[in-house]
Short mmCIF file of C-alpha atoms and ligand atoms in Angstrom, two decimals:
data_model
loop_
_atom_site.label_atom_id
_atom_site.label_comp_id
_atom_site.label_asym_id
_atom_site.label_seq_id
_atom_site.Cartn_x
_atom_site.Cartn_y
_atom_site.Cartn_z
CA MET A 1 102.35 107.52 30.76
CA PHE A 2 104.32 110.04 32.83
CA GLU A 3 106.78 110.53 29.98
CA GLY A 4 103.90 111.07 27.56
CA ALA A 5 102.19 113.51 29.88
CA ARG A 6 105.47 115.37 30.27
CA LEU A 7 105.58 115.74 26.50
CA GLY A 8 102.04 117.10 26.52
CA ARG A 9 100.25 113.97 25.31
CA ALA A 10 96.84 113.09 26.68
CA VAL A 11 96.80 110.39 29.34
CA GLU A 12 95.87 106.99 27.89
CA VAL A 13 93.25 106.14 30.43
CA ARG A 14 92.28 102.83 28.82
CA ARG A 15 95.75 101.42 29.44
CA MET A 16 95.50 102.57 33.05
CA VAL A 17 92.22 100.66 33.44
CA ARG A 18 93.94 97.48 32.19
CA LEU A 19 96.88 98.03 34.55
CA ALA A 20 94.54 98.71 37.48
CA SER A 21 92.59 95.52 36.85
CA SER A 22 95.72 93.37 36.66
CA ILE A 23 96.91 94.99 39.89
CA GLY A 24 93.48 94.15 41.33
CA ALA A 25 93.82 90.53 40.21
CA SER A 26 97.28 90.30 41.77
CA ILE A 27 95.94 91.59 45.07
CA GLU A 28 93.17 89.00 44.95
CA ARG A 29 95.84 86.30 44.79
CA ASP A 30 98.01 87.75 47.56
CA ALA A 31 97.01 91.03 49.18
CA LYS A 32 100.42 91.79 50.67
CA ALA A 33 102.85 90.61 48.01
CA LEU A 34 102.55 93.52 45.59
CA ILE A 35 102.35 96.17 48.29
CA ASN A 36 105.55 94.86 49.86
CA LEU A 37 107.26 94.54 46.50
CA VAL A 38 106.76 98.13 45.45
CA ARG A 39 108.19 99.28 48.76
CA LEU A 40 111.56 98.43 47.20
CA LYS A 41 111.18 101.31 44.78
CA GLU A 42 114.25 103.21 43.65
CA LYS A 43 114.51 106.94 43.61
CA ASP A 44 114.17 107.48 39.87
CA GLN A 45 111.22 105.15 39.70
CA TYR A 46 109.65 106.75 42.70
CA THR A 47 106.62 108.45 41.22
CA TYR A 48 105.84 105.45 39.01
CA LEU A 49 106.04 102.89 41.77
CA HIS A 50 104.35 105.19 44.27
CA SER A 51 101.43 105.33 41.83
CA VAL A 52 101.32 101.54 41.54
CA ALA A 53 101.49 101.22 45.33
CA VAL A 54 98.70 103.73 45.90
CA CYS A 55 96.62 101.92 43.27
CA ALA A 56 97.15 98.60 45.09
CA LEU A 57 96.38 100.14 48.49
CA MET A 58 93.23 101.83 47.15
CA ILE A 59 91.93 98.60 45.56
CA ASN A 60 92.64 96.62 48.72
CA PHE A 61 91.01 99.33 50.86
CA ALA A 62 87.98 99.71 48.58
CA ARG A 63 87.36 95.96 48.64
CA HIS A 64 87.66 95.95 52.42
CA LEU A 65 85.01 98.71 52.52
CA GLU A 66 82.85 96.49 50.26
CA LEU A 67 82.44 99.14 47.57
CA ASP A 68 81.00 97.87 44.30
CA ALA A 69 83.25 96.42 41.60
CA GLN A 70 83.10 99.50 39.35
CA GLN A 71 84.09 101.80 42.20
CA VAL A 72 86.93 99.46 43.19
CA GLN A 73 88.28 99.61 39.65
CA ASP A 74 87.82 103.38 39.32
CA LEU A 75 89.59 103.95 42.62
CA GLY A 76 92.45 101.76 41.40
CA VAL A 77 92.74 103.87 38.26
CA ALA A 78 92.50 106.97 40.45
CA GLY A 79 95.41 105.66 42.54
CA LEU A 80 97.54 105.20 39.42
CA LEU A 81 96.76 108.70 38.24
CA HIS A 82 96.62 110.69 41.47
CA ASP A 83 100.08 112.25 41.15
CA VAL A 84 100.15 112.67 37.37
CA GLY A 85 100.28 116.45 37.91
CA LYS A 86 103.84 116.00 39.17
CA VAL A 87 104.97 115.98 35.56
CA ALA A 88 104.51 119.75 35.83
CA VAL A 89 107.09 119.91 38.66
CA SER A 90 110.83 119.61 37.96
CA ASP A 91 112.73 116.54 39.21
CA GLU A 92 115.23 118.73 41.08
CA ILE A 93 112.41 120.07 43.21
CA LEU A 94 110.66 116.69 43.63
CA ASN A 95 113.81 114.91 44.80
CA LYS A 96 115.36 117.79 46.70
CA PRO A 97 116.55 116.74 50.14
CA GLY A 98 115.71 119.14 52.94
CA ALA A 99 113.52 122.20 53.02
CA LEU A 100 111.98 123.77 49.92
CA SER A 101 111.98 127.50 49.24
CA LYS A 102 108.66 129.29 49.11
CA GLY A 103 108.64 129.24 45.31
CA GLU A 104 109.56 125.55 45.16
CA MET A 105 106.83 124.75 47.65
CA GLN A 106 104.34 126.60 45.50
CA ALA A 107 105.44 124.58 42.45
CA VAL A 108 104.89 121.30 44.33
CA ARG A 109 101.53 122.44 45.62
CA GLY A 110 100.40 123.05 42.07
CA HIS A 111 100.41 119.35 41.17
CA PRO A 112 96.82 118.50 42.17
CA VAL A 113 95.35 121.24 39.97
CA ALA A 114 97.80 120.46 37.15
CA GLY A 115 96.87 116.77 37.30
CA HIS A 116 93.17 117.49 37.38
CA ARG A 117 93.51 119.72 34.32
CA LEU A 118 95.50 117.01 32.51
CA LEU A 119 92.87 114.35 33.22
CA ALA A 120 89.97 116.65 32.34
CA SER A 121 91.50 116.98 28.88
CA SER A 122 92.07 113.20 28.56
CA GLN A 123 89.30 110.91 27.35
CA GLY A 124 87.67 108.38 29.63
CA ALA A 125 89.20 109.29 32.97
CA PRO A 126 86.78 108.12 35.66
CA GLU A 127 85.18 110.89 37.74
CA LEU A 128 86.81 109.39 40.85
CA ALA A 129 90.26 109.83 39.27
CA LEU A 130 89.68 113.54 38.67
CA GLU A 131 88.41 113.83 42.22
CA LEU A 132 91.39 112.02 43.74
CA CYS A 133 93.88 113.95 41.64
CA LEU A 134 92.50 117.25 42.86
CA ARG A 135 91.82 116.32 46.50
CA HIS A 136 94.46 113.90 47.79
CA HIS A 137 96.29 116.65 49.70
CA GLU A 138 93.22 117.97 51.49
CA LYS A 139 93.00 117.38 55.27
CA VAL A 140 89.86 116.86 57.36
CA ASP A 141 90.57 119.98 59.46
CA GLY A 142 90.63 122.19 56.36
CA THR A 143 94.37 122.96 56.38
CA GLY A 144 95.14 121.00 53.19
CA TYR A 145 95.33 122.17 49.60
CA PRO A 146 94.24 123.23 47.02
CA GLY A 147 90.70 123.83 48.35
CA GLY A 148 91.09 123.82 52.13
CA LEU A 149 87.99 121.59 52.22
CA LYS A 150 86.88 120.24 55.60
CA GLY A 151 85.41 117.01 57.04
CA GLU A 152 82.12 116.24 55.32
CA GLN A 153 83.04 118.37 52.31
CA LEU A 154 85.64 115.75 51.46
CA SER A 155 84.48 112.77 49.43
CA LEU A 156 85.19 109.21 50.52
CA ALA A 157 87.67 108.93 47.63
CA ALA A 158 89.55 112.01 48.84
CA ARG A 159 89.73 110.76 52.42
CA MET A 160 90.84 107.27 51.31
CA GLY A 161 93.41 108.73 48.92
CA ALA A 162 94.95 110.99 51.55
CA ILE A 163 95.55 107.94 53.77
CA CYS A 164 96.94 105.64 51.06
CA ASP A 165 99.19 108.37 49.64
CA VAL A 166 100.82 109.26 52.97
CA TYR A 167 101.04 105.63 54.12
CA ASP A 168 102.99 104.63 51.04
CA ALA A 169 105.21 107.72 51.20
CA VAL A 170 106.27 107.22 54.82
CA THR A 171 106.84 103.46 54.42
CA SER A 172 109.17 104.09 51.44
CA ASN A 173 112.88 104.83 51.53
CA ARG A 174 113.58 108.29 50.14
CA PRO A 175 116.94 109.94 49.47
CA TYR A 176 116.42 112.05 52.58
CA LYS A 177 114.57 109.66 54.87
CA GLN A 178 114.55 106.06 56.12
CA ALA A 179 111.27 104.21 55.71
CA TRP A 180 109.01 103.68 58.71
CA THR A 181 107.71 100.20 59.41
CA PRO A 182 103.95 99.75 58.85
CA CYS A 183 103.37 99.78 62.62
CA GLU A 184 105.40 102.99 63.06
CA ALA A 185 103.63 104.61 60.11
CA LEU A 186 100.16 103.87 61.45
CA THR A 187 101.11 104.92 64.99
CA GLU A 188 102.41 108.28 63.74
CA MET A 189 99.54 108.86 61.34
CA GLN A 190 97.05 108.38 64.18
CA LYS A 191 98.79 111.18 66.08
CA TRP A 192 98.42 113.72 63.27
CA ARG A 193 95.15 115.16 64.56
CA GLY A 194 93.10 116.78 61.85
CA HIS A 195 94.95 115.24 58.94
CA PHE A 196 92.98 112.04 58.29
CA ASP A 197 89.47 110.77 58.98
CA PRO A 198 90.23 108.74 62.16
CA ALA A 199 87.48 106.12 61.71
CA LEU A 200 88.56 105.57 58.11
CA LEU A 201 92.21 105.27 59.20
CA ASP A 202 91.19 102.38 61.48
CA ARG A 203 89.42 100.67 58.57
CA PHE A 204 92.55 101.17 56.45
CA ALA A 205 94.69 99.53 59.14
CA ASP A 206 92.24 96.61 59.25
CA SER A 207 92.39 96.32 55.45
CA LEU A 208 96.14 95.61 55.73
CA GLY A 209 96.13 93.84 59.09
CA ILE A 210 98.49 96.40 60.61
CA TYR A 211 98.23 97.69 64.15
CA ALA A 212 99.33 100.90 65.84
CA VAL A 213 101.24 100.87 69.10
CA GLY A 214 98.70 100.66 71.93
CA THR A 215 96.15 98.55 70.03
CA LEU A 216 94.47 95.69 71.90
CA VAL A 217 94.80 92.48 69.87
CA ARG A 218 93.96 88.80 70.25
CA LEU A 219 96.81 86.32 69.69
CA SER A 220 96.79 82.79 68.33
CA THR A 221 98.11 81.74 71.77
CA GLY A 222 94.67 82.51 73.24
CA GLU A 223 95.99 85.64 74.91
CA LEU A 224 95.13 89.30 74.67
CA GLY A 225 97.99 91.71 74.25
CA ILE A 226 98.91 95.29 73.46
CA VAL A 227 101.06 96.19 70.47
CA VAL A 228 104.23 97.77 71.88
CA GLY A 229 106.37 98.28 68.79
CA SER A 230 107.66 96.86 65.55
CA ALA A 231 110.54 94.50 65.11
CA GLY A 232 111.32 94.09 61.44
CA GLU A 233 110.55 94.75 57.80
CA ALA A 234 107.45 92.67 57.23
CA ASP A 235 104.02 94.07 58.05
CA GLU A 236 103.57 91.28 60.58
CA ASP A 237 106.80 91.91 62.49
CA VAL A 238 105.57 93.50 65.69
CA ILE A 239 106.02 92.96 69.41
CA VAL A 240 102.86 92.31 71.41
CA ARG A 241 102.79 92.40 75.21
CA ALA A 242 100.48 89.58 76.28
CA PHE A 243 98.74 90.23 79.61
CA PHE A 244 95.47 88.30 79.65
CA ASP A 245 94.51 84.65 79.21
CA CYS A 246 91.19 84.43 77.35
CA ASP A 247 90.42 80.87 78.51
CA ALA A 248 91.17 81.46 82.17
CA LEU A 249 89.63 84.95 81.93
CA ALA A 250 92.46 86.22 84.07
CA GLU A 251 95.42 88.53 83.86
CA ILE A 252 98.84 86.94 83.50
CA ASP A 253 102.31 88.37 84.12
CA PRO A 254 102.97 90.51 81.05
CA VAL A 255 105.30 88.92 78.51
CA ASP A 256 106.52 90.30 75.17
CA ARG A 257 105.80 88.07 72.19
CA ALA A 258 107.45 88.54 68.80
CA ILE A 259 104.91 88.25 66.00
CA ALA A 260 106.33 87.15 62.66
CA PRO A 261 105.08 85.44 59.53
CA SER A 262 106.50 82.03 60.43
CA ALA A 263 105.09 78.91 62.05
CA GLU A 264 107.02 79.10 65.33
CA HIS A 265 105.75 82.60 66.17
CA PRO A 266 102.27 83.45 67.43
CA ARG A 267 99.97 85.31 65.04
CA ILE A 268 97.66 88.26 65.61
CA ILE A 269 94.08 87.07 65.08
CA GLY A 270 92.74 90.62 64.98
CA ARG A 271 91.97 93.84 66.79
CA ASP A 272 89.91 93.26 69.93
CA SER A 273 87.55 95.39 71.96
CA PRO A 274 88.23 96.47 75.56
CA THR A 275 84.45 96.87 76.01
CA PHE A 276 83.83 93.25 75.03
CA TRP A 277 86.24 92.06 77.71
CA ARG A 278 84.72 94.51 80.22
CA PHE A 279 87.99 96.00 81.32
CA PRO A 280 86.73 98.56 83.85
CA ASP A 281 89.12 101.35 82.86
CA TRP A 282 90.95 100.49 79.69
CA ASP A 283 93.16 103.60 79.63
CA VAL A 284 94.44 102.91 83.15
CA LEU A 285 94.96 99.20 82.44
CA ARG A 286 96.73 99.89 79.15
CA HIS A 287 98.99 102.42 80.82
CA ARG A 288 99.88 99.95 83.55
CA ILE A 289 100.67 97.16 81.06
CA LEU A 290 102.76 99.43 78.85
CA ALA A 291 104.72 100.65 81.88
CA ALA A 292 105.24 97.12 83.30
CA LYS A 293 108.78 95.81 83.80
CA ILE A 294 109.18 92.82 81.54
CA ALA A 295 111.43 89.88 82.42
CA PRO A 296 113.57 88.89 79.41
CA GLY A 297 111.66 86.18 77.57
CA PRO A 298 113.02 82.90 76.17
CA GLU A 299 115.48 83.35 73.28
CA GLU A 300 113.85 83.27 69.84
CA GLY A 301 115.28 80.36 67.85
CA ASP A 302 116.02 82.09 64.54
CA GLY A 303 117.75 85.23 65.99
FE1 LIG B 401 100.40 114.23 45.50
#
């Protein structure tokens, strides 16, 4: 499709719909498998696999938000097509390590409008795909491009797309940058005030079962803990500092537990609410737990 678009052919939207629905079916079977697979993308396949990844993330996210089936599919197609305007930007600029000149920056920033124009002239592109193409680089504080739209002016599709696009980019290895782990990515993205819709970013994290540093979570050990960092490649590989026993309803000496997708490690059941547990001052408590000196725990068997 990208090659065709580069040569000036119309985008074959019907094939994209078929691809989006098989990606959707694959996610139904195993939500994480495809998303983790495309993280292995190589440089020259970057835009292609980034598009597949954003499609998968959008479908997974849209289902989590319980949007209707047609919207889920259209958002998947939109994910596949969101960066199609990059065919108008030269590879040297797209893959250039380091800072771009003003002119190069302008060329890159033209891709949403170029993509929108390309789709508008192609038959059958869903409205949501045109919208996502044009708006995925807008930010909720109005500092994005091309429109500088703000908050409520941005559609749900635009706000979802901005999150999925950046999340996949920062969790990918690029010629000039090591990938962040999912936990690192979410933690950083939460700090970029004004970039994303914060409530929607939380829903996105829930859609993937990933947790930012500082999140209160419930463990399969019956404890509450705070996410303190990430430990490995898999989405699940994080360290949680357990500090509260839910059965005894009492604090325990903080201990760091390695979470991993294997039977001998505890699992995260889900995000939990400090209000539910009636912690009198959650910020103070969290600060104290995060600052606690931790005795070295028992050695993990599989080192
Ligand atoms: Fe883009």
